[in-house]
Short mmCIF file of C-alpha atoms in Angstrom, two decimals:
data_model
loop_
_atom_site.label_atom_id
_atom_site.label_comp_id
_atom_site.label_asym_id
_atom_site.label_seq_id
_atom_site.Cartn_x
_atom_site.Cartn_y
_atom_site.Cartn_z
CA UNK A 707 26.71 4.62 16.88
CA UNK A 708 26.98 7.56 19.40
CA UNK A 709 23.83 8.51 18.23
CA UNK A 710 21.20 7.08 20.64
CA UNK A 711 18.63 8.65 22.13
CA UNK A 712 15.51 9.80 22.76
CA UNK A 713 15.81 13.07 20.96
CA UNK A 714 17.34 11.08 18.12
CA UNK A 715 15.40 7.88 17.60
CA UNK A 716 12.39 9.21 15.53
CA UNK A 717 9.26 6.45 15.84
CA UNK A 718 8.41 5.59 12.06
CA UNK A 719 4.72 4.09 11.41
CA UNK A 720 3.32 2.47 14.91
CA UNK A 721 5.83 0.08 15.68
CA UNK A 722 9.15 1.15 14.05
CA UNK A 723 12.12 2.64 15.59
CA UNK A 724 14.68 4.59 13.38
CA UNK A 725 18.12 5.90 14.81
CA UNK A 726 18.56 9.33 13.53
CA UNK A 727 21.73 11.48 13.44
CA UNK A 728 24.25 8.81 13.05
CA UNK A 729 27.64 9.55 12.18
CA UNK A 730 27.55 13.38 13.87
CA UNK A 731 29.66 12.71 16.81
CA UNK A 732 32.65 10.81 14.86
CA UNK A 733 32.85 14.20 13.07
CA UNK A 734 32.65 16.50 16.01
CA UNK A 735 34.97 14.49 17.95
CA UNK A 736 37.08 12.85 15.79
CA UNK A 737 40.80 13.69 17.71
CA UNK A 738 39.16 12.58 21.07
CA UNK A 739 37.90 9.31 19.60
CA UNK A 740 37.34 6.86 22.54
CA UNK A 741 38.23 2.97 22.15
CA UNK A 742 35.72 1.22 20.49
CA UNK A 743 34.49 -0.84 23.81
CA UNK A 744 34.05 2.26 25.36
CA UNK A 745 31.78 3.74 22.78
CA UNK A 746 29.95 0.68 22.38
CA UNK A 747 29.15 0.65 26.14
CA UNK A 748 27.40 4.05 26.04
CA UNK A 749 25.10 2.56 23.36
CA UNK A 750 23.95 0.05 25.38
CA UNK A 751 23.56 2.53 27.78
CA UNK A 752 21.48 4.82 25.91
CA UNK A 753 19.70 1.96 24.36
CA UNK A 754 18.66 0.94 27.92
CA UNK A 755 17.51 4.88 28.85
CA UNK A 756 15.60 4.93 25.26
CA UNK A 757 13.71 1.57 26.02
CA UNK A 758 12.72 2.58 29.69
CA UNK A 759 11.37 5.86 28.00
CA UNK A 760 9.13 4.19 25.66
CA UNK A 761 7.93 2.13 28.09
CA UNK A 762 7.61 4.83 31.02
CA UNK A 763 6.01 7.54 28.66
CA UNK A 764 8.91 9.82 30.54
CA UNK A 765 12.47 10.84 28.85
CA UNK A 766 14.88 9.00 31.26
CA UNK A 767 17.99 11.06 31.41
CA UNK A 768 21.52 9.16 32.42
CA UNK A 769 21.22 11.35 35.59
CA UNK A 770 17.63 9.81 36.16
CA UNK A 771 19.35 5.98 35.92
CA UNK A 772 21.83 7.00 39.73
CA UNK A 773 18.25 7.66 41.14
CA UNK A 774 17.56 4.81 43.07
CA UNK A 775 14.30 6.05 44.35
CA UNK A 776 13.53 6.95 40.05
CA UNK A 777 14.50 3.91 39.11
CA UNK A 778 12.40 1.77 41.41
CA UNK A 779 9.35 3.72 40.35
CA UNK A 780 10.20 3.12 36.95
CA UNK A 781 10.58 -0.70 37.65
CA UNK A 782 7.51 -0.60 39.42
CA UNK A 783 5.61 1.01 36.40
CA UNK A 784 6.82 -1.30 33.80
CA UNK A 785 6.49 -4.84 35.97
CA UNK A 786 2.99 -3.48 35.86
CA UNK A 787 2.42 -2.95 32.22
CA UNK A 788 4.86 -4.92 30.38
CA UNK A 789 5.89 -8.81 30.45
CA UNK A 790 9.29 -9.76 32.90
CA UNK A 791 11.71 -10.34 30.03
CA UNK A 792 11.26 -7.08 28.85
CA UNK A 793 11.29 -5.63 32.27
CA UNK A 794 14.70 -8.00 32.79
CA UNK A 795 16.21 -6.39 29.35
CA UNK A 796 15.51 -2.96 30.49
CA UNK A 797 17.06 -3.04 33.81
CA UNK A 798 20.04 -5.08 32.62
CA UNK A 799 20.87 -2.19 29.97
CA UNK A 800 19.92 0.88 32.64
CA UNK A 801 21.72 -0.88 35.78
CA UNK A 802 24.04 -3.84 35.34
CA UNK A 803 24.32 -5.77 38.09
CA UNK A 804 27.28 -7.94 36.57
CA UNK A 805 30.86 -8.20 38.41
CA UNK A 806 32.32 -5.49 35.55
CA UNK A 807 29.24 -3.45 35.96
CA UNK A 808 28.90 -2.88 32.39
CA UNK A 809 25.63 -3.73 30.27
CA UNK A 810 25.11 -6.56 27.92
CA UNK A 811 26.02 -6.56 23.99
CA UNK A 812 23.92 -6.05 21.58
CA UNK A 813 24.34 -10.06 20.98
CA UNK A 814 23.25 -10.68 24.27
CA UNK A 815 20.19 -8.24 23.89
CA UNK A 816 19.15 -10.35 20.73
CA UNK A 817 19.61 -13.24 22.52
CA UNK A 818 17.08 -11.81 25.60
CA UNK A 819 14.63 -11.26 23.19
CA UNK A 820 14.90 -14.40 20.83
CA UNK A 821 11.63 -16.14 21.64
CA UNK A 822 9.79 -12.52 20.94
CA UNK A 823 11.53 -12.64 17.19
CA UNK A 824 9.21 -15.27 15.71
CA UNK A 825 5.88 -13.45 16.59
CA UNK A 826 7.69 -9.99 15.14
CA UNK A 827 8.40 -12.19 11.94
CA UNK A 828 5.23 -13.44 11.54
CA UNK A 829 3.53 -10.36 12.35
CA UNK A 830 5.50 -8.49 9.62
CA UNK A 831 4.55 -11.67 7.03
CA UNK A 832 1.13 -10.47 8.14
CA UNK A 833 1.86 -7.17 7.61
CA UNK A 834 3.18 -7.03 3.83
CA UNK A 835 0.56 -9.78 2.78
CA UNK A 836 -2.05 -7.31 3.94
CA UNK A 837 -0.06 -4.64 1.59
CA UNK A 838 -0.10 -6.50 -1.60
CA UNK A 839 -3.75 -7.53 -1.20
CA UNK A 840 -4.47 -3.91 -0.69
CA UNK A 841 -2.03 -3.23 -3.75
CA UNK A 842 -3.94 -5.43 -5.91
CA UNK A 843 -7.12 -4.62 -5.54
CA UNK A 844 -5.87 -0.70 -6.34
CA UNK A 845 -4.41 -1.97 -9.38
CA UNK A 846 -7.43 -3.87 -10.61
CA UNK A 847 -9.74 -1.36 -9.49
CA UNK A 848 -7.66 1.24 -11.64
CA UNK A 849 -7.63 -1.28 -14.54
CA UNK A 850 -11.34 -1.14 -14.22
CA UNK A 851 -11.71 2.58 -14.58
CA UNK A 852 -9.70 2.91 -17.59
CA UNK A 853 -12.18 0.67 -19.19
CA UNK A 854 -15.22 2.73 -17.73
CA UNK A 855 -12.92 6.21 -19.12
CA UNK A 856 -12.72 4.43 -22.75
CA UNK A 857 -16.20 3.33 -22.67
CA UNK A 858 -16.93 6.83 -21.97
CA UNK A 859 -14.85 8.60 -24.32
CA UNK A 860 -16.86 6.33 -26.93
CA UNK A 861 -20.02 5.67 -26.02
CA UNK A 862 -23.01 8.41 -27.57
CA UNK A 863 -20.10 10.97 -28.80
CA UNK A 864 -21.92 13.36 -31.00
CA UNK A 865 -19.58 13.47 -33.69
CA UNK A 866 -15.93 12.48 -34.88
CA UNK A 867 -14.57 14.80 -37.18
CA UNK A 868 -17.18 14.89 -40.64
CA UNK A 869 -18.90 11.34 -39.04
CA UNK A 870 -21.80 12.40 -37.58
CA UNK A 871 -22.93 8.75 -36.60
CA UNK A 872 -19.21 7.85 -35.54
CA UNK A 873 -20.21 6.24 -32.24
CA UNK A 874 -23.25 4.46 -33.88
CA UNK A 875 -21.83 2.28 -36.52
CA UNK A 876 -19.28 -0.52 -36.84
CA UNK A 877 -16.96 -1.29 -34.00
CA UNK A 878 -18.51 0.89 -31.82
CA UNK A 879 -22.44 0.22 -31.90
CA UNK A 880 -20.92 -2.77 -30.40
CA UNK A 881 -19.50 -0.58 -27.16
CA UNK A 882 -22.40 0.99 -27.41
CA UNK A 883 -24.93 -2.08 -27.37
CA UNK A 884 -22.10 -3.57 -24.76
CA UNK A 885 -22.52 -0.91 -22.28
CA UNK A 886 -26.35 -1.17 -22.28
CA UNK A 887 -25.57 -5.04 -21.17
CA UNK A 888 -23.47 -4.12 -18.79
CA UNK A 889 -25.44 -1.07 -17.32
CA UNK A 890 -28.92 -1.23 -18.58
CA UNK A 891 -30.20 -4.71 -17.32
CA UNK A 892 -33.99 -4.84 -16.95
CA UNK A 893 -36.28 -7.46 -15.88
CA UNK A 894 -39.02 -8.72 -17.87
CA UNK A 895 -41.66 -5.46 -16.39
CA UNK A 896 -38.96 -3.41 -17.92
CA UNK A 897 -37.57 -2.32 -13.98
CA UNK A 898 -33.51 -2.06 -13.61
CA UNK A 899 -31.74 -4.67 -11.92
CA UNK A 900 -28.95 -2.70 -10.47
CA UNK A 901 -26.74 -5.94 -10.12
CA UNK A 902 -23.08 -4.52 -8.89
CA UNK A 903 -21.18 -8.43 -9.51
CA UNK A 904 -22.70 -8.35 -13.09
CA UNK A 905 -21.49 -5.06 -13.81
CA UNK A 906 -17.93 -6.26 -12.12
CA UNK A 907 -17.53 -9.47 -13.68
CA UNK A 908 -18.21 -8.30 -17.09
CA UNK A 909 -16.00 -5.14 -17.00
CA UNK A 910 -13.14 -8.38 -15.14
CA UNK A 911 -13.96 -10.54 -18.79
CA UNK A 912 -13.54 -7.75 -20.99
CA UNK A 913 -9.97 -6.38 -19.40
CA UNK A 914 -9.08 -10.34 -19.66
CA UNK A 915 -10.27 -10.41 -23.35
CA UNK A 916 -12.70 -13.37 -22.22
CA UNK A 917 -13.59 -15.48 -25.05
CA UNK A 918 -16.70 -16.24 -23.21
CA UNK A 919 -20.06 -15.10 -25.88
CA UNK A 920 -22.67 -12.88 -24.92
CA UNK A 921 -25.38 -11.96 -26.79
CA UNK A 922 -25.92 -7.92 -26.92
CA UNK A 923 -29.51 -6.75 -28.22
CA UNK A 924 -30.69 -3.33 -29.17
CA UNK A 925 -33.05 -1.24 -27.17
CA UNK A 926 -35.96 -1.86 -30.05
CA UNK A 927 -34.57 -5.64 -30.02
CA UNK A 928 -34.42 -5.32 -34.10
CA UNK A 929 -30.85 -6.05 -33.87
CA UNK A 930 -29.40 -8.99 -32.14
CA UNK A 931 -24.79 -9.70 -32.34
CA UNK A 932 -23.34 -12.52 -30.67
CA UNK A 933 -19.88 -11.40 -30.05
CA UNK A 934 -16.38 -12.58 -27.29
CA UNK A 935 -15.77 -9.97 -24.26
CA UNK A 936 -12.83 -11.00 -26.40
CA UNK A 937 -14.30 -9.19 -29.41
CA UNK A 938 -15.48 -6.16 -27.35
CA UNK A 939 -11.79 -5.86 -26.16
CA UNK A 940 -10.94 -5.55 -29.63
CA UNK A 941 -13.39 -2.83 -30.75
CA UNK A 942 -12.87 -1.10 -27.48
CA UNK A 943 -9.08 -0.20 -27.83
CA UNK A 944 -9.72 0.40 -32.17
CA UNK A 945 -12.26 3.10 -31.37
CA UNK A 946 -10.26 4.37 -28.94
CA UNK A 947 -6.88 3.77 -30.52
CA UNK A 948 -8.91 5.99 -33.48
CA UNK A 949 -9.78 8.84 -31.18
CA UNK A 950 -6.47 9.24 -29.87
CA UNK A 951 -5.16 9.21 -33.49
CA UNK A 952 -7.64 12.18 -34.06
CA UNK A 953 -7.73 13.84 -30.88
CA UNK A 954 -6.28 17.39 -29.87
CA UNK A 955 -5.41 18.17 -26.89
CA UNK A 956 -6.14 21.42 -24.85
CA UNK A 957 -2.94 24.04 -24.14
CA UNK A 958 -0.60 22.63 -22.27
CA UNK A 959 -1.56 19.05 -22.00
CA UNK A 960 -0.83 16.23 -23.88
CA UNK A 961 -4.08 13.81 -25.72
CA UNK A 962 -4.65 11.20 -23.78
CA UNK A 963 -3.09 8.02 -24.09
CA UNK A 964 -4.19 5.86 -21.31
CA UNK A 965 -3.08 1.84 -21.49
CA UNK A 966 -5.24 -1.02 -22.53
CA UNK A 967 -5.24 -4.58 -23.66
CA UNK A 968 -3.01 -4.59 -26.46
CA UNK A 969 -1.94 -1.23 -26.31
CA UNK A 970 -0.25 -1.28 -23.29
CA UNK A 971 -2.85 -2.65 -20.26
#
């Protein structure tokens, strides 16, 4: 790589090393290329100096690694913090003690560190299952406010073009007597019951077109409809398929045209 270092091994997230400027030397020194061994040495080299900086806290220079008196404060340090096999990886990358003096491959790094792999893996499996949990419930959650942005576009709207008493007949007294169920619960003294699953699990039924009944009542109870969160579905994206048909938008900005159900949920 000829490319590691401290300077040049940016930490991504908490636990995520990247190698950074990779590349830049083969072009700077491309006539006074060195044999392939040679260059992989010096990584290992510099993989040992970046390790032993991580885990010291200090930037270990390759002068810093002839330092016998450095060095053994350094192995001190990380005896005392860190676990022996990482302690033995370090030191066999920063000071080889072999008969050719020269550091482990990277094969024999991976092999050092085997038994730590597993715990990574499963710790990653952890990881991205704790992602698409969070991922889902931002997707359903945004489901459910496009039906609470419909239902609001609808519900009580003065007028719709010459219909005075658009949001008040057909299709959408039915929002309208819908979002008094969903909202407007009362007990039998006439107090709200502010019941947050209610409110949840009907808004859930509707976005799944539910074929589930309900029974929706008007605030005089003179008018009683037995209808499917199914049915509501439907007369939720007509009435707003019809204001989109009829909308304008202001300058510069396009009507709205947010998904739902059949029309693009």
């Amino acid at each position: 790589i000829g490319a590691v270092g401290a300077a040049s091994s940016p930490v991504g997230g908490r636990v995520r090393i990247r190698v950074n400027c990779i590349g830049i030397p083969d072009a700077l020194e491309f006539e006074a290329r060195k044999p392939l061994a040679d260059l992989q040495r010096e990584d290992m080299l510099a993989l040992g100096r970046v390790f032993m900086s991580l885990a010291t806290g200090t930037e270990i220079l390759p002068a810093d690694t002839a330092n016998s008196q450095t060095m053994a404060q350094c192995e001190q340090y990380i005896a005392g913090q860190y676990s022996q096999n990482l302690l033995s990886v370090i030191m066999s990358l920063v000071r080889p003690r072999n008969m050719t003096n020269d550091p482990p491959t990277i094969f024999d790094v991976a092999g050092m560190m085997a038994q730590r792999a597993f715990d990574e893996l499963s710790a990653a499996q952890i990881a991205v299952d704790n992602v698409d949990e969070s991922l889902a419930n931002e997707y359903e959650a945004g489901r459910t406010l496009r039906l609470l942005l419909k239902l609001g576009f609808i519900n009580e709207r003065p007028e719709f073009g010459v219909d005075s008493r658009w949001s008040e007949t057909g299709d959408n007294y039915v929002l309208k007597l819908f979002r008094d169920y969903v909202f407007h619960q009362a007990d039998g003294n006439g107090r709200p019951v502010m019941d947050l699953g209610h409110v949840v699990t009907a808004l859930n039924k509707i976005d799944a077109a539910d074929e589930e009944k309900i029974v929706l009542v008007s605030r005089d109870g003179k008018n009683v409809i037995v209808v499917s969160y199914a049915d509501v579905a439907r007369c939720l994206e007509n009435a707003y398929g019809e204001l989109c048909d009829g909308s304008v938008a202001p300058a510069g900005m396009r009507a709205p045209q947010m998904g739902g159900g059949p029309r693009g949920y």
